[in-house]
Amino acid sequence: YLGETEKRKATSLEALNLGETINNGKVLHLAYTNIGGGTTASPDSAILFFKMSLKKADEVGFTRIGNTYLNLAGAYARKNMLDSAVFYAYKSIAINQEHNYYRSLVSSYNAVSRLYSQEKNTDSSLLYAYKALDIARISHIPSGLNGAYKNLSLSYALTNKTDSAYKYERLSNQ
């Protein structure tokens, strides 16, 4: 029996073969994104596959690529290349804003907040956590709310504002 990781990889490889056979750039974009996002992909492999995915999307004019940029940002973050991670996360934000992809936008804001926390840039981390919180509340996105609360808790903990950190930590656990 195949585990979930092996099933995902096999399905993605089938999609890749299908996309090449029928010459469908959207299918190829999604297949490369799935391969790059595999749990066993090294950051370097993930970066390669995400960039190939973006190239295919560009070739066919597919614009729903904000999450692919966010995945690329995550791969750079795993390599501790935070400048590149922030760069691609901002590209994700721009695309998601342009197309009103609110769920993806909340994810992008939360990711940027976490990246700034890693850099100990608490002002920027708080700014993006609050942006995520606002959109998640308005759009009724529970997972986005939870992520924003966690990011707010982390940012406030970094500034030694323990009352606020505790408040948002409690909210993230509801």
XYZ file of N, CA, C and O in Angstrom:
696
model
N 0.825 -1.195 0.000
C 0.000 0.000 0.000
C 0.863 1.250 0.000
O 1.889 1.291 0.666
N 0.395 2.252 -0.714
C 1.114 3.512 -0.763
C 0.646 4.413 0.370
O -0.536 4.466 0.683
N 1.586 5.122 0.960
C 1.229 6.130 1.939
C 0.733 7.384 1.237
O 0.770 7.484 0.004
N 0.272 8.345 2.011
C -0.282 9.568 1.433
C 0.749 10.318 0.588
O 0.422 10.844 -0.476
N 1.988 10.380 1.040
C 3.029 11.084 0.295
C 3.266 10.414 -1.058
O 3.358 11.086 -2.084
N 3.342 9.079 -1.047
C 3.570 8.353 -2.294
C 2.383 8.500 -3.238
O 2.552 8.638 -4.456
N 1.158 8.486 -2.694
C -0.033 8.668 -3.528
C -0.032 10.044 -4.186
O -0.330 10.185 -5.368
N 0.318 11.064 -3.385
C 0.342 12.429 -3.923
C 1.372 12.543 -5.041
O 1.115 13.134 -6.084
N 2.540 11.977 -4.797
C 3.597 12.046 -5.803
C 3.186 11.308 -7.076
O 3.361 11.820 -8.187
N 2.605 10.121 -6.931
C 2.179 9.351 -8.098
C 1.096 10.095 -8.874
O 1.141 10.161 -10.111
N 0.148 10.682 -8.166
C -0.917 11.433 -8.821
C -0.354 12.649 -9.544
O -0.759 12.959 -10.669
N 0.588 13.328 -8.913
C 1.197 14.508 -9.533
C 1.990 14.135 -10.775
O 1.954 14.847 -11.780
N 2.692 13.017 -10.716
C 3.447 12.563 -11.890
C 2.505 12.163 -13.025
O 2.792 12.428 -14.194
N 1.358 11.544 -12.679
C 0.358 11.221 -13.702
C -0.167 12.501 -14.345
O -0.328 12.577 -15.567
N -0.443 13.510 -13.512
C -0.929 14.790 -14.035
C 0.119 15.442 -14.925
O -0.200 16.023 -15.966
N 1.383 15.348 -14.524
C 2.468 15.899 -15.325
C 2.513 15.218 -16.697
O 2.589 15.890 -17.730
N 2.433 13.892 -16.711
C 2.433 13.154 -17.983
C 1.224 13.524 -18.831
O 1.345 13.721 -20.036
N 0.059 13.637 -18.205
C -1.150 14.010 -18.928
C -1.010 15.414 -19.509
O -1.326 15.644 -20.680
N -0.533 16.359 -18.687
C -0.363 17.730 -19.157
C 0.575 17.827 -20.339
O 0.339 18.592 -21.277
N 1.654 17.034 -20.308
C 2.584 17.020 -21.439
C 1.951 16.376 -22.663
O 2.128 16.849 -23.784
N 1.184 15.307 -22.446
C 0.553 14.593 -23.564
C -0.455 15.481 -24.282
O -0.475 15.529 -25.522
N -1.280 16.179 -23.519
C -2.314 17.007 -24.150
C -1.868 18.461 -24.305
O -2.638 19.300 -24.754
N -0.634 18.748 -23.908
C -0.060 20.092 -24.023
C -0.946 21.143 -23.343
O -1.342 22.134 -23.948
N -1.242 20.889 -22.058
C -2.107 21.776 -21.289
C -1.283 22.442 -20.198
O -0.902 21.811 -19.204
N -1.013 23.727 -20.377
C -0.175 24.475 -19.442
C -0.760 24.585 -18.051
O -0.033 24.586 -17.061
N -2.078 24.679 -17.944
C -2.707 24.773 -16.616
C -2.499 23.475 -15.840
O -2.155 23.502 -14.657
N -2.687 22.350 -16.495
C -2.462 21.056 -15.847
C -0.999 20.938 -15.436
O -0.686 20.479 -14.330
N -0.095 21.362 -16.321
C 1.337 21.305 -16.001
C 1.658 22.213 -14.804
O 2.426 21.827 -13.916
N 1.062 23.404 -14.791
C 1.270 24.320 -13.663
C 0.873 23.639 -12.356
O 1.630 23.630 -11.385
N -0.311 23.061 -12.330
C -0.802 22.423 -11.105
C 0.036 21.206 -10.722
O 0.320 20.980 -9.541
N 0.462 20.437 -11.708
C 1.284 19.256 -11.429
C 2.633 19.666 -10.831
O 3.070 19.104 -9.824
N 3.293 20.647 -11.451
C 4.580 21.106 -10.910
C 4.415 21.690 -9.505
O 5.260 21.488 -8.631
N 3.307 22.411 -9.274
C 3.059 22.964 -7.948
C 2.905 21.839 -6.932
O 3.474 21.898 -5.833
N 2.146 20.802 -7.283
C 1.954 19.681 -6.362
C 3.250 18.933 -6.093
O 3.513 18.528 -4.963
N 4.059 18.751 -7.112
C 5.340 18.063 -6.918
C 6.235 18.906 -6.012
O 6.863 18.391 -5.087
N 6.289 20.210 -6.261
C 7.113 21.086 -5.437
C 6.643 21.136 -4.001
O 7.434 21.283 -3.073
N 5.343 20.990 -3.798
C 4.791 21.052 -2.448
C 4.807 19.734 -1.713
O 4.348 19.651 -0.581
N 5.345 18.698 -2.343
C 5.416 17.398 -1.675
C 6.220 17.483 -0.387
O 7.207 18.210 -0.298
N 5.786 16.746 0.598
C 6.420 16.832 1.918
C 7.871 16.372 1.909
O 8.626 16.729 2.798
N 8.260 15.596 0.920
C 9.638 15.110 0.889
C 10.539 15.964 -0.004
O 11.732 15.707 -0.088
N 9.958 16.957 -0.660
C 10.766 17.783 -1.566
C 11.752 18.631 -0.771
O 11.378 19.292 0.197
N 13.007 18.594 -1.184
C 13.993 19.471 -0.561
C 13.659 20.903 -0.973
O 13.000 21.117 -1.997
N 14.112 21.898 -0.206
C 13.829 23.282 -0.614
C 14.319 23.595 -2.027
O 13.621 24.267 -2.781
N 15.487 23.098 -2.400
C 16.013 23.370 -3.746
C 15.124 22.747 -4.817
O 14.839 23.381 -5.840
N 14.674 21.511 -4.591
C 13.767 20.874 -5.549
C 12.441 21.614 -5.604
O 11.886 21.837 -6.682
N 11.931 21.994 -4.442
C 10.661 22.722 -4.391
C 10.767 24.022 -5.183
O 9.872 24.352 -5.970
N 11.859 24.746 -4.993
C 12.058 26.011 -5.716
C 12.056 25.757 -7.218
O 11.401 26.470 -7.984
N 12.752 24.727 -7.656
C 12.805 24.390 -9.077
C 11.403 24.100 -9.617
O 10.994 24.649 -10.642
N 10.648 23.256 -8.916
C 9.311 22.891 -9.396
C 8.347 24.066 -9.348
O 7.527 24.239 -10.263
N 8.423 24.889 -8.309
C 7.535 26.049 -8.240
C 7.839 27.038 -9.367
O 6.932 27.615 -9.962
N 9.110 27.222 -9.673
C 9.466 28.124 -10.776
C 9.011 27.554 -12.120
O 8.555 28.304 -12.995
N 9.117 26.246 -12.286
C 8.622 25.628 -13.518
C 7.107 25.809 -13.607
O 6.568 26.080 -14.682
N 6.442 25.675 -12.483
C 4.995 25.861 -12.420
C 4.609 27.279 -12.840
O 3.686 27.474 -13.637
N 5.315 28.254 -12.311
C 5.023 29.649 -12.654
C 5.286 29.935 -14.127
O 4.544 30.688 -14.763
N 6.315 29.308 -14.669
C 6.617 29.479 -16.094
C 5.472 28.943 -16.946
O 5.031 29.590 -17.897
N 4.974 27.765 -16.597
C 3.860 27.173 -17.355
C 2.605 28.044 -17.229
O 1.883 28.251 -18.208
N 2.341 28.550 -16.038
C 1.172 29.410 -15.834
C 1.282 30.665 -16.688
O 0.308 31.096 -17.312
N 2.487 31.243 -16.733
C 2.705 32.449 -17.531
C 2.501 32.174 -19.023
O 1.911 32.983 -19.738
N 2.968 31.029 -19.481
C 2.847 30.677 -20.902
C 1.391 30.617 -21.359
O 1.091 30.901 -22.504
N 0.488 30.213 -20.455
C -0.919 30.060 -20.854
C -1.821 31.155 -20.282
O -3.033 31.126 -20.477
N -1.228 32.110 -19.572
C -2.019 33.212 -19.032
C -2.852 32.847 -17.819
O -3.841 33.515 -17.506
N -2.473 31.793 -17.116
C -3.188 31.372 -15.907
C -2.784 32.305 -14.767
O -1.595 32.442 -14.464
N -3.748 32.969 -14.156
C -3.436 34.012 -13.171
C -3.618 33.583 -11.722
O -3.243 34.327 -10.821
N -4.171 32.436 -11.465
C -4.394 32.014 -10.074
C -3.099 31.385 -9.543
O -3.008 30.168 -9.332
N -2.103 32.241 -9.347
C -0.764 31.754 -8.997
C -0.259 32.305 -7.665
O 0.890 32.070 -7.299
N -1.119 32.996 -6.938
C -0.694 33.566 -5.659
C -0.184 32.519 -4.684
O 0.832 32.718 -4.019
N -0.869 31.379 -4.616
C -0.429 30.334 -3.691
C 0.883 29.705 -4.127
O 1.674 29.272 -3.293
N 1.122 29.655 -5.428
C 2.398 29.117 -5.897
C 3.534 30.035 -5.467
O 4.590 29.569 -5.022
N 3.318 31.361 -5.579
C 4.331 32.293 -5.082
C 4.521 32.139 -3.572
O 5.636 32.212 -3.065
N 3.433 31.900 -2.859
C 3.542 31.716 -1.411
C 4.298 30.431 -1.086
O 5.126 30.401 -0.166
N 4.039 29.366 -1.846
C 4.800 28.128 -1.659
C 6.284 28.339 -1.953
O 7.151 27.803 -1.258
N 6.567 29.125 -2.982
C 7.958 29.453 -3.316
C 8.600 30.226 -2.162
O 9.751 29.952 -1.779
N 7.854 31.154 -1.588
C 8.355 31.898 -0.420
C 8.681 30.937 0.715
O 9.723 31.061 1.370
N 7.803 29.966 0.927
C 8.045 28.985 1.992
C 9.288 28.157 1.749
O 10.028 27.834 2.689
N 9.537 27.802 0.500
C 10.746 27.029 0.182
C 11.994 27.853 0.473
O 12.973 27.342 1.031
N 11.964 29.135 0.125
C 13.109 29.998 0.448
C 13.259 30.177 1.965
O 14.382 30.223 2.479
N 12.146 30.257 2.669
C 12.215 30.386 4.132
C 12.857 29.140 4.749
O 13.649 29.248 5.691
N 12.553 27.956 4.187
C 13.173 26.725 4.705
C 14.681 26.726 4.485
O 15.411 26.052 5.205
N 15.140 27.476 3.484
C 16.588 27.613 3.248
C 17.166 28.769 4.064
O 18.337 29.084 3.939
N 16.307 29.417 4.857
C 16.675 30.588 5.650
C 17.117 31.759 4.771
O 17.929 32.580 5.185
N 16.546 31.833 3.573
C 16.791 32.946 2.653
C 15.579 33.875 2.772
O 14.701 33.906 1.906
N 15.539 34.595 3.894
C 14.337 35.339 4.248
C 14.054 36.508 3.305
O 12.887 36.835 3.073
N 15.084 37.141 2.753
C 14.834 38.225 1.787
C 14.083 37.705 0.568
O 13.128 38.331 0.100
N 14.500 36.561 0.049
C 13.807 35.960 -1.093
C 12.408 35.511 -0.687
O 11.447 35.664 -1.453
N 12.279 34.966 0.509
C 10.971 34.525 0.991
C 9.997 35.697 1.061
O 8.854 35.602 0.587
N 10.441 36.813 1.609
C 9.576 37.993 1.706
C 9.240 38.513 0.310
O 8.086 38.873 0.033
N 10.207 38.527 -0.589
C 9.980 38.991 -1.960
C 8.842 38.208 -2.618
O 7.912 38.791 -3.188
N 8.905 36.885 -2.552
C 7.877 36.066 -3.198
C 6.552 36.117 -2.438
O 5.483 36.027 -3.053
N 6.595 36.280 -1.136
C 5.349 36.432 -0.377
C 4.643 37.725 -0.778
O 3.410 37.752 -0.901
N 5.413 38.788 -1.015
C 4.805 40.042 -1.480
C 4.206 39.888 -2.884
O 3.170 40.487 -3.181
N 4.834 39.085 -3.726
C 4.250 38.820 -5.055
C 2.914 38.094 -4.884
O 1.950 38.373 -5.605
N 2.867 37.188 -3.940
C 1.627 36.475 -3.647
C 0.544 37.452 -3.184
O -0.601 37.381 -3.639
N 0.908 38.364 -2.309
C -0.047 39.367 -1.826
C -0.585 40.185 -2.994
O -1.802 40.389 -3.114
N 0.300 40.653 -3.858
C -0.121 41.503 -4.979
C -1.122 40.781 -5.884
O -2.146 41.358 -6.276
N -0.842 39.536 -6.209
C -1.745 38.775 -7.085
C -3.076 38.518 -6.393
O -4.145 38.675 -6.991
N -3.020 38.127 -5.134
C -4.257 37.833 -4.415
C -5.112 39.087 -4.219
O -6.341 39.012 -4.272
N -4.475 40.238 -4.020
C -5.221 41.498 -3.922
C -5.861 41.846 -5.267
O -7.029 42.217 -5.333
N -5.079 41.721 -6.321
C -5.559 42.090 -7.650
C -6.810 41.298 -8.049
O -7.719 41.835 -8.676
N -6.845 40.036 -7.668
C -7.940 39.167 -8.088
C -8.969 38.903 -6.986
O -9.872 38.079 -7.173
N -8.809 39.581 -5.858
C -9.745 39.420 -4.726
C -9.854 37.974 -4.250
O -10.938 37.489 -3.940
N -8.718 37.299 -4.163
C -8.670 35.941 -3.617
C -8.438 36.064 -2.112
O -7.312 35.986 -1.627
N -9.514 36.276 -1.373
C -9.388 36.637 0.035
C -8.780 35.536 0.892
O -7.946 35.817 1.756
N -9.172 34.298 0.684
C -8.614 33.211 1.490
C -7.093 33.136 1.280
O -6.328 33.009 2.233
N -6.673 33.232 0.043
C -5.238 33.190 -0.256
C -4.534 34.440 0.268
O -3.393 34.370 0.735
N -5.215 35.576 0.211
C -4.628 36.816 0.719
C -4.382 36.726 2.221
O -3.326 37.135 2.711
N -5.335 36.163 2.948
C -5.159 35.982 4.391
C -3.948 35.097 4.658
O -3.125 35.397 5.529
N -3.817 34.015 3.899
C -2.660 33.126 4.056
C -1.356 33.866 3.777
O -0.359 33.682 4.491
N -1.357 34.705 2.757
C -0.153 35.468 2.405
C 0.208 36.459 3.506
O 1.378 36.571 3.891
N -0.789 37.182 4.011
C -0.519 38.120 5.108
C 0.014 37.387 6.334
O 0.961 37.847 6.980
N -0.586 36.259 6.657
C -0.099 35.496 7.812
C 1.328 35.011 7.599
O 2.144 35.034 8.522
N 1.639 34.588 6.383
C 2.999 34.123 6.087
C 4.008 35.258 6.226
O 5.091 35.073 6.799
N 3.665 36.438 5.721
C 4.572 37.583 5.837
C 4.752 37.956 7.313
O 5.864 38.258 7.753
N 3.681 37.887 8.072
C 3.787 38.165 9.507
C 4.782 37.207 10.169
O 5.641 37.629 10.954
N 4.687 35.908 9.833
C 5.619 34.924 10.412
C 7.057 35.198 9.977
O 7.988 35.069 10.771
N 7.227 35.557 8.706
C 8.580 35.852 8.221
C 9.185 37.029 8.979
O 10.357 36.997 9.372
N 8.384 38.080 9.179
C 8.889 39.230 9.929
C 9.162 38.870 11.388
O 10.100 39.401 11.987
N 8.391 37.972 11.955
C 8.683 37.517 13.320
C 10.032 36.814 13.373
O 10.804 37.009 14.317
N 10.309 35.995 12.347
C 11.602 35.319 12.290
C 12.745 36.332 12.256
O 13.809 36.079 12.808
N 12.512 37.457 11.597
C 13.537 38.499 11.502
C 13.529 39.425 12.725
O 14.299 40.371 12.780
N 12.617 39.160 13.668
C 12.445 39.995 14.876
C 11.990 41.410 14.530
O 12.235 42.348 15.263
N 11.317 41.553 13.397
C 10.748 42.828 12.978
C 9.286 42.830 13.428
O 8.375 42.539 12.657
N 9.091 43.149 14.707
C 7.763 42.984 15.302
C 6.745 43.988 14.767
O 5.562 43.648 14.665
N 7.160 45.196 14.429
C 6.200 46.171 13.905
C 5.576 45.668 12.601
O 4.356 45.705 12.426
N 6.405 45.185 11.695
C 5.891 44.662 10.429
C 5.109 43.372 10.648
O 4.075 43.139 10.000
N 5.574 42.548 11.566
C 4.860 41.316 11.865
C 3.450 41.615 12.372
O 2.472 40.991 11.936
N 3.340 42.572 13.268
C 2.026 42.960 13.787
C 1.143 43.557 12.683
O -0.045 43.244 12.598
N 1.730 44.387 11.851
C 0.976 45.009 10.764
C 0.309 43.950 9.888
O -0.895 44.016 9.612
N 1.082 42.945 9.464
C 0.537 41.933 8.565
C -0.387 40.954 9.288
O -1.347 40.455 8.691
N -0.142 40.714 10.550
C -1.076 39.872 11.317
C -2.428 40.563 11.439
O -3.479 39.926 11.298
N -2.409 41.867 11.686
C -3.678 42.606 11.772
C -4.383 42.685 10.413
O -5.610 42.640 10.343
N -3.617 42.790 9.335
C -4.234 42.764 8.001
C -4.925 41.419 7.773
O -6.057 41.362 7.266
N -4.257 40.344 8.138
C -4.849 39.013 8.003
C -6.098 38.899 8.864
O -7.128 38.381 8.418
N -6.013 39.405 10.075
C -7.142 39.345 11.001
C -8.350 40.087 10.442
O -9.471 39.566 10.463
N -8.138 41.269 9.911
C -9.244 42.061 9.360
C -9.956 41.330 8.224
O -11.190 41.233 8.208
N -9.205 40.820 7.283
C -9.823 40.152 6.136
C -10.468 38.836 6.567
O -11.556 38.486 6.100
N -9.809 38.105 7.464
C -10.379 36.839 7.935
C -11.706 37.075 8.656
O -12.646 36.292 8.499
N -11.790 38.138 9.419
C -13.053 38.457 10.110
C -14.143 38.820 9.110
O -15.252 38.298 9.177
N -13.842 39.715 8.194
C -14.830 40.188 7.222
C -15.289 39.047 6.314
O -16.466 38.937 5.991
N -14.341 38.204 5.910
C -14.639 37.135 4.957
C -15.031 35.819 5.628
O -15.264 34.830 4.937
N -15.048 35.798 6.942
C -15.429 34.591 7.696
C -14.540 33.400 7.333
O -15.020 32.371 6.863
N -13.241 33.577 7.564
C -12.265 32.527 7.266
C -11.639 32.076 8.595
O -10.665 32.670 9.072
N -12.212 31.039 9.228
C -11.738 30.612 10.554
C -10.254 30.264 10.613
O -9.565 30.621 11.569
N -9.747 29.568 9.601
C -8.324 29.198 9.630
C -7.438 30.442 9.568
O -6.371 30.486 10.179
N -7.889 31.455 8.835
C -7.141 32.708 8.762
C -7.157 33.447 10.081
O -6.157 34.036 10.493
N -8.309 33.416 10.755
C -8.401 34.024 12.092
C -7.429 33.346 13.041
O -6.691 34.019 13.772
N -7.439 32.024 13.036
C -6.561 31.269 13.929
C -5.093 31.602 13.670
O -4.319 31.833 14.602
N -4.707 31.655 12.395
C -3.326 32.001 12.051
C -2.965 33.408 12.478
O -1.869 33.654 12.997
N -3.890 34.346 12.274
C -3.631 35.734 12.677
C -3.470 35.830 14.196
O -2.571 36.522 14.688
N -4.342 35.134 14.930
C -4.220 35.151 16.389
C -2.874 34.590 16.842
O -2.215 35.139 17.728
N -2.438 33.501 16.224
C -1.132 32.915 16.576
C 0.002 33.896 16.275
O 0.935 34.042 17.067
N -0.088 34.551 15.109
C 0.960 35.518 14.743
C 0.958 36.715 15.678
O 2.031 37.222 16.037
N -0.206 37.182 16.056
C -0.279 38.299 17.008
C 0.317 37.888 18.345
O 1.071 38.652 18.958
N -0.004 36.691 18.800
C 0.556 36.201 20.059
C 2.078 36.147 19.996
O 2.767 36.619 20.905
N 2.600 35.602 18.913
C 4.058 35.508 18.749
C 4.702 36.892 18.715
O 5.711 37.134 19.387
N 4.110 37.797 17.952
C 4.685 39.142 17.831
C 4.673 39.869 19.176
O 5.652 40.527 19.533
N 3.571 39.761 19.885
C 3.502 40.417 21.195
C 4.453 39.759 22.187
O 5.044 40.437 23.028
N 4.641 38.453 22.088
C 5.603 37.778 22.963
C 7.016 38.285 22.696
O 7.807 38.462 23.630
N 7.326 38.540 21.420
C 8.654 39.048 21.069
C 8.902 40.450 21.635
O 10.053 40.842 21.827
N 7.826 41.206 21.857
C 7.971 42.562 22.405
C 7.736 42.587 23.921
O 7.638 43.661 24.508
N 7.633 41.400 24.505
C 7.412 41.256 25.956
C 6.094 41.864 26.425
O 5.981 42.272 27.576
N 5.114 41.916 25.541
C 3.764 42.346 25.928
C 2.971 41.075 26.210
O 2.170 40.614 25.400
N 3.228 40.518 27.393
C 2.707 39.192 27.708
C 1.184 39.152 27.831
O 0.579 38.133 27.498
N 0.571 40.230 28.297
C -0.902 40.234 28.384
C -1.518 40.078 26.998
O -2.440 39.281 26.807
N -1.021 40.827 26.036
C -1.536 40.727 24.670
C -1.183 39.376 24.050
O -2.013 38.770 23.363
N 0.022 38.909 24.311
C 0.439 37.606 23.784
C -0.489 36.516 24.309
O -0.947 35.656 23.545
N -0.782 36.570 25.591
C -1.661 35.569 26.198
C -3.073 35.668 25.630
O -3.714 34.659 25.326
N -3.576 36.884 25.477
C -4.926 37.105 24.941
C -5.073 36.437 23.571
O -6.036 35.698 23.326
N -4.114 36.690 22.670
C -4.224 36.142 21.322
C -3.916 34.653 21.276
O -4.471 33.928 20.448
N -3.085 34.189 22.174
C -2.838 32.750 22.262
C -4.123 32.033 22.673
O -4.485 30.994 22.114
N -4.836 32.603 23.651
C -6.122 32.019 24.076
C -7.121 32.012 22.912
O -7.819 31.026 22.688
N -7.190 33.116 22.176
C -8.118 33.180 21.033
C -7.764 32.157 19.958
O -8.664 31.609 19.303
N -6.485 31.889 19.775
C -6.066 30.933 18.735
C -6.430 29.501 19.107
O -6.491 28.647 18.244
N -6.680 29.266 20.378
C -7.009 27.910 20.834
C -8.502 27.662 20.979
O -8.915 26.650 21.515
N -9.327 28.609 20.552
C -10.773 28.426 20.664
C -11.346 27.712 19.482
O -10.919 27.730 18.407
